[in-house]
Coordinates of N, CA, C and O in Angstrom, one line a residue:
M107 N 96.0 85.0 131.3 CA 96.1 86.4 130.9 C 94.8 86.9 130.4 O 94.0 86.1 129.9
T108 N 94.5 88.1 130.5 CA 93.3 88.7 130.1 C 93.2 88.6 128.5 O 94.2 88.7 127.9
P109 N 92.0 88.5 128.0 CA 91.9 88.4 126.5 C 92.4 89.7 125.9 O 92.2 90.8 126.4
L110 N 93.0 89.5 124.7 CA 93.6 90.5 124.0 C 92.6 91.0 122.9 O 92.1 90.2 122.2
D111 N 92.3 92.3 122.8 CA 91.5 92.9 121.8 C 92.4 93.5 120.8 O 93.3 94.3 121.1
L112 N 92.1 93.3 119.5 CA 92.9 93.9 118.4 C 92.0 94.8 117.6 O 90.9 94.4 117.3
S113 N 92.4 96.0 117.3 CA 91.7 97.0 116.6 C 92.5 97.5 115.4 O 93.7 97.9 115.6
T114 N 91.9 97.7 114.3 CA 92.6 98.2 113.1 C 92.3 99.7 112.9 O 91.2 100.1 113.1
Y115 N 93.4 100.4 112.7 CA 93.3 101.9 112.5 C 93.7 102.2 111.1 O 94.8 101.8 110.7
D116 N 92.9 103.0 110.3 CA 93.4 103.5 109.1 C 94.2 104.8 109.3 O 94.4 105.2 110.4
G117 N 94.6 105.4 108.2 CA 95.3 106.7 108.4 C 94.6 107.8 109.2 O 95.2 108.3 110.1
P118 N 93.4 108.1 108.8 CA 92.7 109.2 109.6 C 92.5 108.8 111.1 O 92.7 109.7 111.9
A119 N 92.2 107.6 111.4 CA 92.0 107.2 112.8 C 93.3 107.3 113.5 O 93.4 107.7 114.7
T120 N 94.4 106.9 112.9 CA 95.7 106.9 113.5 C 96.1 108.4 113.8 O 96.6 108.7 114.8
R121 N 95.9 109.3 112.8 CA 96.2 110.7 113.0 C 95.4 111.2 114.1 O 96.0 112.1 114.9
G122 N 94.2 110.8 114.3 CA 93.4 111.3 115.5 C 93.9 110.8 116.8 O 93.5 111.3 117.8
D123 N 94.7 109.8 116.8 CA 95.2 109.2 118.1 C 96.7 109.2 118.2 O 97.3 108.4 118.9
I124 N 97.4 110.1 117.5 CA 98.9 110.1 117.4 C 99.5 110.2 118.8 O 100.5 109.5 119.1
E125 N 98.9 110.9 119.7 CA 99.5 111.1 121.0 C 99.4 109.8 121.8 O 100.4 109.5 122.5
R126 N 98.4 109.0 121.6 CA 98.4 107.7 122.3 C 99.4 106.7 121.7 O 100.1 106.0 122.5
F127 N 99.6 106.8 120.4 CA 100.7 106.0 119.8 C 102.1 106.5 120.4 O 102.9 105.6 120.7
A128 N 102.2 107.8 120.5 CA 103.5 108.3 121.0 C 103.8 107.9 122.4 O 104.9 107.6 122.8
V129 N 102.7 107.9 123.3 CA 102.9 107.5 124.7 C 103.4 106.0 124.7 O 104.3 105.7 125.5
L130 N 102.8 105.2 123.9 CA 103.2 103.8 123.9 C 104.6 103.6 123.4 O 105.4 102.9 123.9
Y131 N 104.9 104.4 122.3 CA 106.2 104.3 121.7 C 107.2 104.7 122.8 O 108.3 104.1 122.9
R132 N 107.0 105.8 123.5 CA 107.9 106.3 124.5 C 108.1 105.2 125.6 O 109.2 104.9 126.0
A133 N 107.0 104.5 126.0 CA 107.2 103.5 127.0 C 108.0 102.3 126.6 O 108.8 101.7 127.4
V134 N 108.0 102.0 125.3 CA 108.8 100.9 124.7 C 110.2 101.3 124.4 O 111.2 100.6 124.8
F135 N 110.3 102.4 123.7 CA 111.6 102.7 123.1 C 112.6 103.6 123.8 O 113.7 103.8 123.4
T136 N 112.1 104.2 124.9 CA 113.1 104.9 125.8 C 113.7 104.0 126.8 O 114.6 104.4 127.5
A137 N 113.2 102.8 126.9 CA 113.8 101.8 127.8 C 114.9 101.0 127.1 O 114.9 101.0 125.8
P138 N 115.7 100.3 127.8 CA 116.7 99.4 127.2 C 116.0 98.3 126.4 O 114.9 97.9 126.7
P139 N 116.6 97.8 125.3 CA 117.9 98.1 124.8 C 117.9 99.3 123.9 O 119.0 99.7 123.4
W140 N 116.8 100.0 123.6 CA 116.7 101.0 122.6 C 117.3 102.4 123.1 O 118.0 103.1 122.5
N141 N 116.8 102.7 124.4 CA 117.3 103.9 125.0 C 117.2 105.2 124.2 O 118.1 106.1 124.2
E142 N 116.1 105.3 123.5 CA 115.8 106.5 122.7 C 115.5 107.7 123.6 O 114.9 107.5 124.7
D143 N 115.8 108.9 123.2 CA 115.5 110.1 124.0 C 114.2 110.7 123.5 O 113.6 110.3 122.5
E144 N 113.8 111.8 124.1 CA 112.5 112.5 123.8 C 112.5 113.0 122.4 O 111.5 113.1 121.8
A145 N 113.7 113.4 121.9 CA 113.8 113.9 120.5 C 113.4 112.8 119.5 O 112.7 113.1 118.5
R146 N 113.7 111.6 119.8 CA 113.3 110.4 119.0 C 111.9 110.1 119.1 O 111.2 109.7 118.1
V147 N 111.3 110.4 120.2 CA 109.8 110.2 120.4 C 109.1 111.3 119.5 O 108.1 111.0 118.8
D148 N 109.6 112.5 119.5 CA 109.1 113.6 118.7 C 109.2 113.2 117.2 O 108.3 113.4 116.4
E149 N 110.4 112.6 116.8 CA 110.6 112.2 115.4 C 109.6 111.1 115.1 O 109.0 111.1 114.0
F150 N 109.3 110.2 116.0 CA 108.3 109.1 115.7 C 106.9 109.8 115.5 O 106.2 109.4 114.5
R151 N 106.6 110.7 116.3 CA 105.3 111.4 116.2 C 105.1 112.0 114.8 O 104.1 111.8 114.1
A152 N 106.1 112.7 114.3 CA 106.1 113.3 113.0 C 106.1 112.3 111.9 O 105.4 112.4 110.9
R153 N 107.0 111.3 112.1 CA 107.1 110.2 111.1 C 105.7 109.5 110.9 O 105.3 109.2 109.8
L154 N 105.1 109.2 112.1 CA 103.8 108.5 112.0 C 102.8 109.3 111.3 O 102.0 108.8 110.5
A155 N 102.7 110.6 111.6 CA 101.8 111.5 110.9 C 102.0 111.4 109.4 O 101.0 111.4 108.6
D156 N 103.2 111.4 109.0 CA 103.5 111.3 107.5 C 103.2 109.9 107.0 O 102.6 109.8 105.9
D157 N 103.5 108.9 107.7 CA 103.3 107.5 107.3 C 101.8 107.2 107.1 O 101.4 106.4 106.2
T158 N 100.9 107.9 107.8 CA 99.5 107.6 107.7 C 98.9 108.0 106.3 O 97.8 107.6 106.0
H159 N 99.7 108.7 105.6 CA 99.3 109.1 104.2 C 99.8 108.2 103.1 O 99.4 108.3 102.0
R160 N 100.6 107.2 103.5 CA 101.1 106.2 102.6 C 99.9 105.3 102.1 O 99.0 104.9 102.8
P161 N 99.9 104.9 100.8 CA 98.9 104.0 100.3 C 98.9 102.7 101.1 O 99.9 102.1 101.3
G162 N 97.7 102.3 101.5 CA 97.5 101.1 102.2 C 98.0 101.1 103.7 O 98.0 100.0 104.3
F163 N 98.3 102.3 104.2 CA 98.7 102.4 105.6 C 97.6 101.8 106.6 O 96.4 102.0 106.4
R164 N 98.1 101.1 107.6 CA 97.2 100.6 108.7 C 98.0 100.4 109.9 O 99.2 100.1 109.9
A165 N 97.4 100.6 111.0 CA 98.0 100.3 112.3 C 97.1 99.3 113.0 O 95.8 99.3 112.8
L166 N 97.7 98.4 113.8 CA 96.9 97.5 114.6 C 97.3 97.7 116.0 O 98.5 97.8 116.4
V167 N 96.3 97.9 116.9 CA 96.5 98.2 118.3 C 95.9 97.0 119.1 O 94.8 96.5 118.9
A168 N 96.8 96.6 120.0 CA 96.4 95.5 121.0 C 96.0 96.2 122.3 O 96.7 97.0 122.8
Q169 N 94.9 95.7 122.9 CA 94.4 96.3 124.1 C 94.2 95.1 125.1 O 93.6 94.1 124.7
L170 N 94.6 95.3 126.3 CA 94.3 94.5 127.5 C 93.5 95.2 128.5 O 93.9 96.3 128.9
D171 N 92.3 94.8 128.7 CA 91.4 95.5 129.7 C 91.2 97.0 129.3 O 91.2 97.9 130.1
G172 N 91.2 97.3 128.0 CA 91.0 98.6 127.5 C 92.2 99.5 127.4 O 92.2 100.6 126.9
D173 N 93.4 99.0 128.0 CA 94.6 99.7 128.0 C 95.4 99.3 126.8 O 95.5 98.1 126.5
W174 N 96.1 100.2 126.1 CA 96.9 99.9 125.0 C 98.1 99.1 125.5 O 98.8 99.6 126.3
A175 N 98.3 98.0 124.9 CA 99.5 97.1 125.2 C 100.5 97.0 124.1 O 101.7 96.7 124.4
G176 N 100.1 97.4 122.9 CA 101.1 97.3 121.8 C 100.4 97.8 120.5 O 99.2 98.0 120.4
F177 N 101.3 97.9 119.5 CA 100.8 98.3 118.2 C 101.8 97.9 117.1 O 103.0 97.7 117.4
T178 N 101.3 97.8 115.9 CA 102.1 97.7 114.7 C 101.7 98.7 113.7 O 100.5 99.2 113.8
T179 N 102.6 99.2 112.8 CA 102.2 100.0 111.7 C 102.8 99.3 110.5 O 103.8 98.7 110.5
A180 N 102.0 99.4 109.4 CA 102.4 98.7 108.1 C 101.8 99.3 106.9 O 100.7 100.0 107.0
W181 N 102.4 99.1 105.8 CA 101.9 99.5 104.5 C 102.6 98.7 103.4 O 103.7 98.2 103.6
P182 N 102.0 98.5 102.2 CA 102.7 97.9 101.1 C 103.9 98.8 100.6 O 103.7 100.0 100.5
T183 N 105.0 98.2 100.4 CA 106.2 99.0 99.9 C 105.9 99.2 98.4 O 105.8 98.3 97.6
Q184 N 105.8 100.5 98.0 CA 105.5 100.9 96.7 C 106.8 101.2 95.9 O 107.8 101.7 96.4
P185 N 106.8 100.9 94.6 CA 107.9 101.3 93.8 C 107.9 102.8 93.5 O 106.8 103.4 93.4
P186 N 109.0 103.4 93.2 CA 110.4 102.8 93.4 C 110.7 102.7 94.9 O 110.0 103.3 95.7
F187 N 111.6 101.8 95.2 CA 112.0 101.6 96.6 C 112.3 102.9 97.3 O 113.1 103.7 96.7
P188 N 111.8 103.2 98.4 CA 112.0 104.6 99.0 C 113.4 104.9 99.4 O 114.3 104.0 99.4
T189 N 113.6 106.2 99.6 CA 114.9 106.6 100.1 C 114.7 107.3 101.4 O 113.5 107.4 101.9
G190 N 115.7 107.7 102.1 CA 115.5 108.3 103.4 C 115.4 107.3 104.5 O 115.5 106.1 104.2
R191 N 115.3 107.7 105.8 CA 115.2 106.8 106.9 C 116.3 105.7 106.8 O 117.4 106.0 106.5
A192 N 115.9 104.5 107.0 CA 116.9 103.4 106.9 C 116.9 102.7 105.6 O 117.5 101.7 105.4
Y193 N 116.1 103.2 104.6 CA 116.0 102.5 103.4 C 117.3 102.4 102.6 O 117.5 101.3 102.0
G194 N 118.2 103.3 102.7 CA 119.5 103.2 102.0 C 120.3 102.1 102.6 O 120.9 101.3 101.9
A195 N 120.2 101.9 103.9 CA 120.9 100.8 104.6 C 120.3 99.5 104.2 O 121.0 98.5 104.0
V196 N 119.0 99.4 104.0 CA 118.3 98.2 103.5 C 118.8 97.8 102.1 O 119.2 96.7 101.8
R197 N 118.9 98.8 101.3 CA 119.3 98.6 99.9 C 120.8 98.2 99.9 O 121.2 97.3 99.1
D198 N 121.6 98.8 100.7 CA 123.0 98.4 100.9 C 123.1 97.0 101.4 O 124.0 96.2 100.9
Q199 N 122.2 96.6 102.3 CA 122.2 95.3 102.9 C 121.9 94.2 101.9 O 122.6 93.1 101.9
L200 N 120.9 94.4 101.0 CA 120.5 93.4 100.1 C 120.9 93.6 98.6 O 120.9 92.6 97.9
G201 N 121.4 94.8 98.3 CA 121.7 95.1 96.9 C 120.4 95.6 96.2 O 119.3 95.2 96.6
P202 N 120.5 96.4 95.2 CA 119.4 97.0 94.5 C 118.4 95.9 93.9 O 117.2 96.0 94.1
A203 N 118.9 95.0 93.2 CA 118.1 94.0 92.5 C 117.3 93.2 93.5 O 116.1 92.9 93.4
R204 N 118.0 92.6 94.5 CA 117.3 91.8 95.6 C 116.4 92.6 96.4 O 115.3 92.1 96.8
T205 N 116.7 93.9 96.7 CA 115.8 94.7 97.4 C 114.5 94.9 96.6 O 113.4 94.6 97.2
D206 N 114.5 95.2 95.4 CA 113.3 95.3 94.5 C 112.6 94.0 94.5 O 111.4 94.0 94.6
E207 N 113.3 92.9 94.2 CA 112.7 91.6 94.1 C 111.9 91.2 95.4 O 110.8 90.7 95.4
L208 N 112.6 91.3 96.5 CA 112.1 90.8 97.8 C 111.1 91.8 98.4 O 110.1 91.3 99.1
L209 N 111.3 93.1 98.3 CA 110.5 94.0 99.1 C 109.5 94.8 98.4 O 108.4 95.2 99.1
L210 N 109.6 95.1 97.2 CA 108.6 95.9 96.5 C 107.3 95.0 96.4 O 107.3 93.9 96.1
G211 N 106.2 95.6 96.8 CA 104.9 95.0 96.8 C 104.6 94.2 98.0 O 103.5 93.7 98.3
A212 N 105.6 94.0 98.9 CA 105.5 93.2 100.1 C 105.0 94.2 101.2 O 105.2 95.4 101.1
L213 N 104.4 93.7 102.2 CA 104.0 94.5 103.4 C 105.2 94.9 104.2 O 105.9 94.0 104.7
E214 N 105.4 96.2 104.4 CA 106.5 96.7 105.2 C 105.9 96.9 106.6 O 105.0 97.7 106.8
I215 N 106.4 96.2 107.6 CA 106.0 96.4 109.0 C 107.0 97.3 109.6 O 108.2 97.0 109.8
D216 N 106.6 98.6 109.8 CA 107.5 99.6 110.2 C 107.8 99.6 111.7 O 108.9 99.7 112.2
E217 N 106.7 99.4 112.5 CA 106.9 99.4 114.0 C 106.2 98.2 114.5 O 105.1 97.9 114.1
V218 N 106.8 97.6 115.5 CA 106.2 96.6 116.4 C 106.6 97.0 117.8 O 107.8 97.1 118.1
A219 N 105.6 97.4 118.6 CA 105.9 97.9 119.9 C 104.9 97.3 120.9 O 103.7 97.2 120.7
V220 N 105.5 96.7 122.0 CA 104.7 96.1 123.1 C 105.2 96.7 124.4 O 106.5 96.7 124.6
V221 N 104.3 97.2 125.2 CA 104.8 97.8 126.5 C 105.5 96.7 127.3 O 105.1 95.5 127.2
P222 N 106.5 97.1 128.1 CA 107.2 96.2 128.9 C 106.4 95.2 129.7 O 106.7 94.0 129.8
A223 N 105.3 95.7 130.3 CA 104.5 94.9 131.2 C 103.8 93.7 130.4 O 103.4 92.7 131.0
A224 N 103.6 93.9 129.1 CA 102.9 92.9 128.3 C 103.9 92.0 127.5 O 103.4 91.1 126.9
Q225 N 105.2 92.3 127.6 CA 106.1 91.5 126.8 C 106.3 90.2 127.5 O 106.2 90.0 128.7
G226 N 106.4 89.2 126.6 CA 106.6 87.8 127.1 C 105.2 87.1 127.3 O 105.2 86.0 127.8
H227 N 104.1 87.7 126.9 CA 102.8 87.2 127.1 C 102.0 86.9 125.8 O 100.8 86.8 125.8
G228 N 102.7 87.0 124.7 CA 102.1 86.6 123.4 C 101.5 87.8 122.7 O 101.0 87.7 121.6
V229 N 101.6 89.0 123.2 CA 101.0 90.2 122.6 C 101.7 90.5 121.3 O 101.1 90.7 120.2
G230 N 103.0 90.5 121.3 CA 103.8 90.8 120.1 C 103.5 89.8 119.0 O 103.4 90.1 117.8
G231 N 103.5 88.5 119.3 CA 103.2 87.5 118.4 C 101.9 87.6 117.7 O 101.7 87.4 116.5
R232 N 100.9 87.9 118.6 CA 99.5 88.1 118.0 C 99.4 89.3 117.1 O 98.8 89.2 116.1
L233 N 100.1 90.4 117.5 CA 100.1 91.6 116.6 C 100.8 91.2 115.3 O 100.2 91.6 114.2
L234 N 101.9 90.6 115.4 CA 102.6 90.3 114.1 C 101.8 89.3 113.2 O 101.7 89.5 112.0
T235 N 101.2 88.3 113.8 CA 100.4 87.4 113.0 C 99.2 88.0 112.4 O 98.9 87.8 111.2
A236 N 98.5 88.9 113.2 CA 97.4 89.6 112.6 C 97.8 90.6 111.5 O 97.1 90.8 110.5
T237 N 98.9 91.2 111.7 CA 99.4 92.2 110.7 C 99.8 91.4 109.4 O 99.4 91.8 108.3
L238 N 100.5 90.3 109.6 CA 100.9 89.5 108.5 C 99.7 89.0 107.7 O 99.8 88.8 106.5
A239 N 98.6 88.7 108.3 CA 97.4 88.2 107.7 C 96.9 89.1 106.6 O 96.2 88.7 105.7
T240 N 97.3 90.4 106.6 CA 96.8 91.4 105.6 C 97.9 91.6 104.5 O 97.6 92.3 103.6
A241 N 99.0 90.8 104.6 CA 100.1 91.0 103.6 C 99.7 90.4 102.3 O 99.2 89.3 102.2
P242 N 100.0 91.0 101.1 CA 99.8 90.4 99.8 C 100.6 89.1 99.7 O 101.8 89.1 99.9
D243 N 99.9 88.0 99.4 CA 100.6 86.7 99.3 C 101.4 86.3 100.5 O 102.4 85.6 100.4
R244 N 101.1 86.9 101.7 CA 101.8 86.7 103.0 C 103.3 87.1 102.8 O 104.1 86.5 103.6
R245 N 103.6 88.0 102.0 CA 104.9 88.6 101.8 C 105.0 89.8 102.6 O 104.3 90.8 102.4
A246 N 105.9 89.8 103.6 CA 106.1 91.0 104.4 C 107.6 91.0 104.9 O 108.3 90.0 104.8
W247 N 108.0 92.2 105.3 CA 109.4 92.4 105.7 C 109.4 93.4 106.8 O 108.5 94.2 107.0
L248 N 110.5 93.4 107.6 CA 110.7 94.4 108.6 C 112.2 94.4 108.9 O 112.9 93.5 108.4
L249 N 112.6 95.4 109.6 CA 114.0 95.4 109.9 C 114.2 95.7 111.4 O 113.3 96.3 112.1
T250 N 115.3 95.2 111.9 CA 115.6 95.5 113.3 C 117.2 95.6 113.4 O 117.9 95.4 112.4
W251 N 117.6 95.9 114.6 CA 119.1 96.1 114.8 C 119.6 95.0 115.7 O 119.0 94.6 116.6
T252 N 120.8 94.6 115.4 CA 121.5 93.6 116.3 C 121.8 94.1 117.7 O 122.1 93.3 118.5
T253 N 121.6 95.4 117.9 CA 121.8 95.9 119.3 C 120.7 95.4 120.2 O 120.8 95.6 121.4
S254 N 119.6 94.8 119.6 CA 118.6 94.2 120.4 C 118.5 92.7 120.1 O 117.7 92.3 119.3
P255 N 119.3 91.9 120.8 CA 119.2 90.5 120.6 C 117.8 90.0 120.9 O 117.3 89.0 120.4
Q256 N 117.1 90.7 121.8 CA 115.7 90.2 122.2 C 114.8 90.3 121.0 O 114.0 89.4 120.7
A257 N 114.9 91.4 120.2 CA 114.1 91.6 119.0 C 114.4 90.6 118.0 O 113.6 89.9 117.4
V258 N 115.7 90.4 117.7 CA 116.2 89.4 116.7 C 115.6 88.0 117.1 O 115.1 87.3 116.3
G259 N 115.8 87.7 118.4 CA 115.3 86.4 118.8 C 113.8 86.2 118.7 O 113.2 85.2 118.3
F260 N 113.1 87.3 119.0 CA 111.6 87.3 118.9 C 111.2 87.0 117.5 O 110.3 86.1 117.3
Y261 N 111.7 87.7 116.5 CA 111.3 87.5 115.1 C 111.7 86.1 114.7 O 110.9 85.5 114.0
R262 N 112.8 85.6 115.1 CA 113.2 84.2 114.7 C 112.2 83.2 115.3 O 111.7 82.3 114.7
R263 N 111.8 83.4 116.6 CA 110.8 82.5 117.2 C 109.4 82.6 116.5 O 108.7 81.6 116.6
Q264 N 109.1 83.7 115.9 CA 107.9 83.8 115.2 C 107.9 83.2 113.8 O 107.0 83.3 113.0
G265 N 109.1 82.7 113.4 CA 109.3 82.0 112.1 C 109.8 82.9 111.0 O 109.9 82.5 109.9
W266 N 110.1 84.2 111.4 CA 110.7 85.1 110.4 C 112.1 84.7 110.2 O 112.8 84.2 111.1
H267 N 112.6 85.0 109.0 CA 114.0 84.6 108.7 C 114.7 85.8 108.1 O 114.2 86.6 107.3
P268 N 116.0 86.0 108.4 CA 116.8 87.1 107.9 C 117.0 86.9 106.4 O 117.3 85.8 105.9
A269 N 116.9 88.0 105.6 CA 117.3 87.9 104.2 C 118.8 87.8 104.2 O 119.5 88.5 105.0
E270 N 119.3 87.1 103.3 CA 120.7 86.9 103.1 C 121.3 88.2 102.7 O 121.0 88.8 101.7
P271 N 122.2 88.8 103.5 CA 122.8 90.1 103.2 C 124.0 89.9 102.2 O 124.5 88.9 102.0
N272 N 124.3 91.1 101.6 CA 125.5 91.1 100.8 C 126.7 90.8 101.7 O 126.7 91.2 102.8
P273 N 127.7 90.2 101.1 CA 128.9 89.9 102.0 C 129.5 91.2 102.6 O 130.1 91.1 103.7
S274 N 129.4 92.3 102.0 CA 130.1 93.5 102.5 C 129.1 94.4 103.3 O 129.5 95.5 103.7
A275 N 127.9 93.9 103.5 CA 126.9 94.7 104.3 C 127.3 94.9 105.7 O 127.9 94.0 106.3
A276 N 126.8 96.0 106.3 CA 127.0 96.2 107.7 C 126.2 95.2 108.5 O 125.1 94.8 108.1
E277 N 126.8 94.8 109.6 CA 126.1 93.7 110.4 C 125.1 94.2 111.4 O 124.4 93.4 112.0
E278 N 125.0 95.5 111.6 CA 124.1 95.9 112.7 C 122.6 95.9 112.3 O 121.7 96.0 113.1
L279 N 122.3 95.8 111.0 CA 121.0 95.8 110.5 C 120.6 94.4 110.1 O 121.4 93.7 109.5
V280 N 119.3 94.0 110.4 CA 118.8 92.7 110.0 C 117.5 92.9 109.3 O 116.6 93.5 109.9
V281 N 117.4 92.5 108.0 CA 116.1 92.6 107.3 C 115.5 91.2 107.4 O 116.1 90.2 107.0
F282 N 114.3 91.2 108.1 CA 113.6 89.9 108.2 C 112.5 89.8 107.2 O 111.8 90.8 106.9
L283 N 112.3 88.6 106.7 CA 111.2 88.2 105.8 C 110.2 87.3 106.5 O 110.6 86.5 107.4
S284 N 109.0 87.5 106.2 CA 107.9 86.7 106.8 C 108.1 85.2 106.6 O 108.8 84.9 105.6
P285 N 107.5 84.3 107.4 CA 107.8 82.9 107.2 C 107.6 82.3 105.8 O 108.3 81.5 105.4
D286 N 106.6 82.8 105.1 CA 106.3 82.3 103.8 C 106.9 83.1 102.6 O 106.7 82.7 101.5
H287 N 107.7 84.1 103.0 CA 108.3 85.0 102.0 C 109.7 84.4 101.6 O 110.6 84.4 102.5
R288 N 109.9 84.1 100.4 CA 111.2 83.6 99.9 C 111.7 84.4 98.8 O 111.1 85.1 98.1

C-alpha cells in the first residue's frame, strides 16, 4: 500500500476545509451500515464548524497519494459534562459519577471516518493511534452504535474496551475507552 501521510488541523484550518471534511464524511456515512441522508451530512458540516471552537480541538487527516482517505476529530472533554447530541445517552449509559470520573479531562474522539476504498488497510488504526498519542495520560473515549458491528469489532481489535454500562442502560450505544484508560 502507498505510504500514508497524516496532517494535523487546528480549528481555523479545519474551518477553512469544512467542505473537504463533509465530502469524506458523505462518502463514509451515507453508505451502509450508517445510511445517513444528506440532511445528516449538513448537520455534520454545522456541527464540525461549531466543534472547531472547542478548547483543544484538532483534526487528523490521512492522505494516500494526496487524496483524503480518512480523518478523526477530537478534543478534551471539559467540565461540566456536555449536554445535547448523544451526551445524555452517554451519561445514562455510565451514570453521572462514572461519566465524570471516566470522561472528564479525557480526549473525546468524536469522528473516525475512513473512505470505503481505504478500509481494511490500516488507515483507521493509524489515525486512531496517532490521535490517541495526543490524549492526556493516554485517556480517551469514543462512542459507537451496535448497529455497526464492523465499528465495534474495529475498536476492539485496536485494543479499546467498552466501559461497563449501567444494568438498565440501552444496548445500542457503546462507550469505548482507550487501551490504557481504566
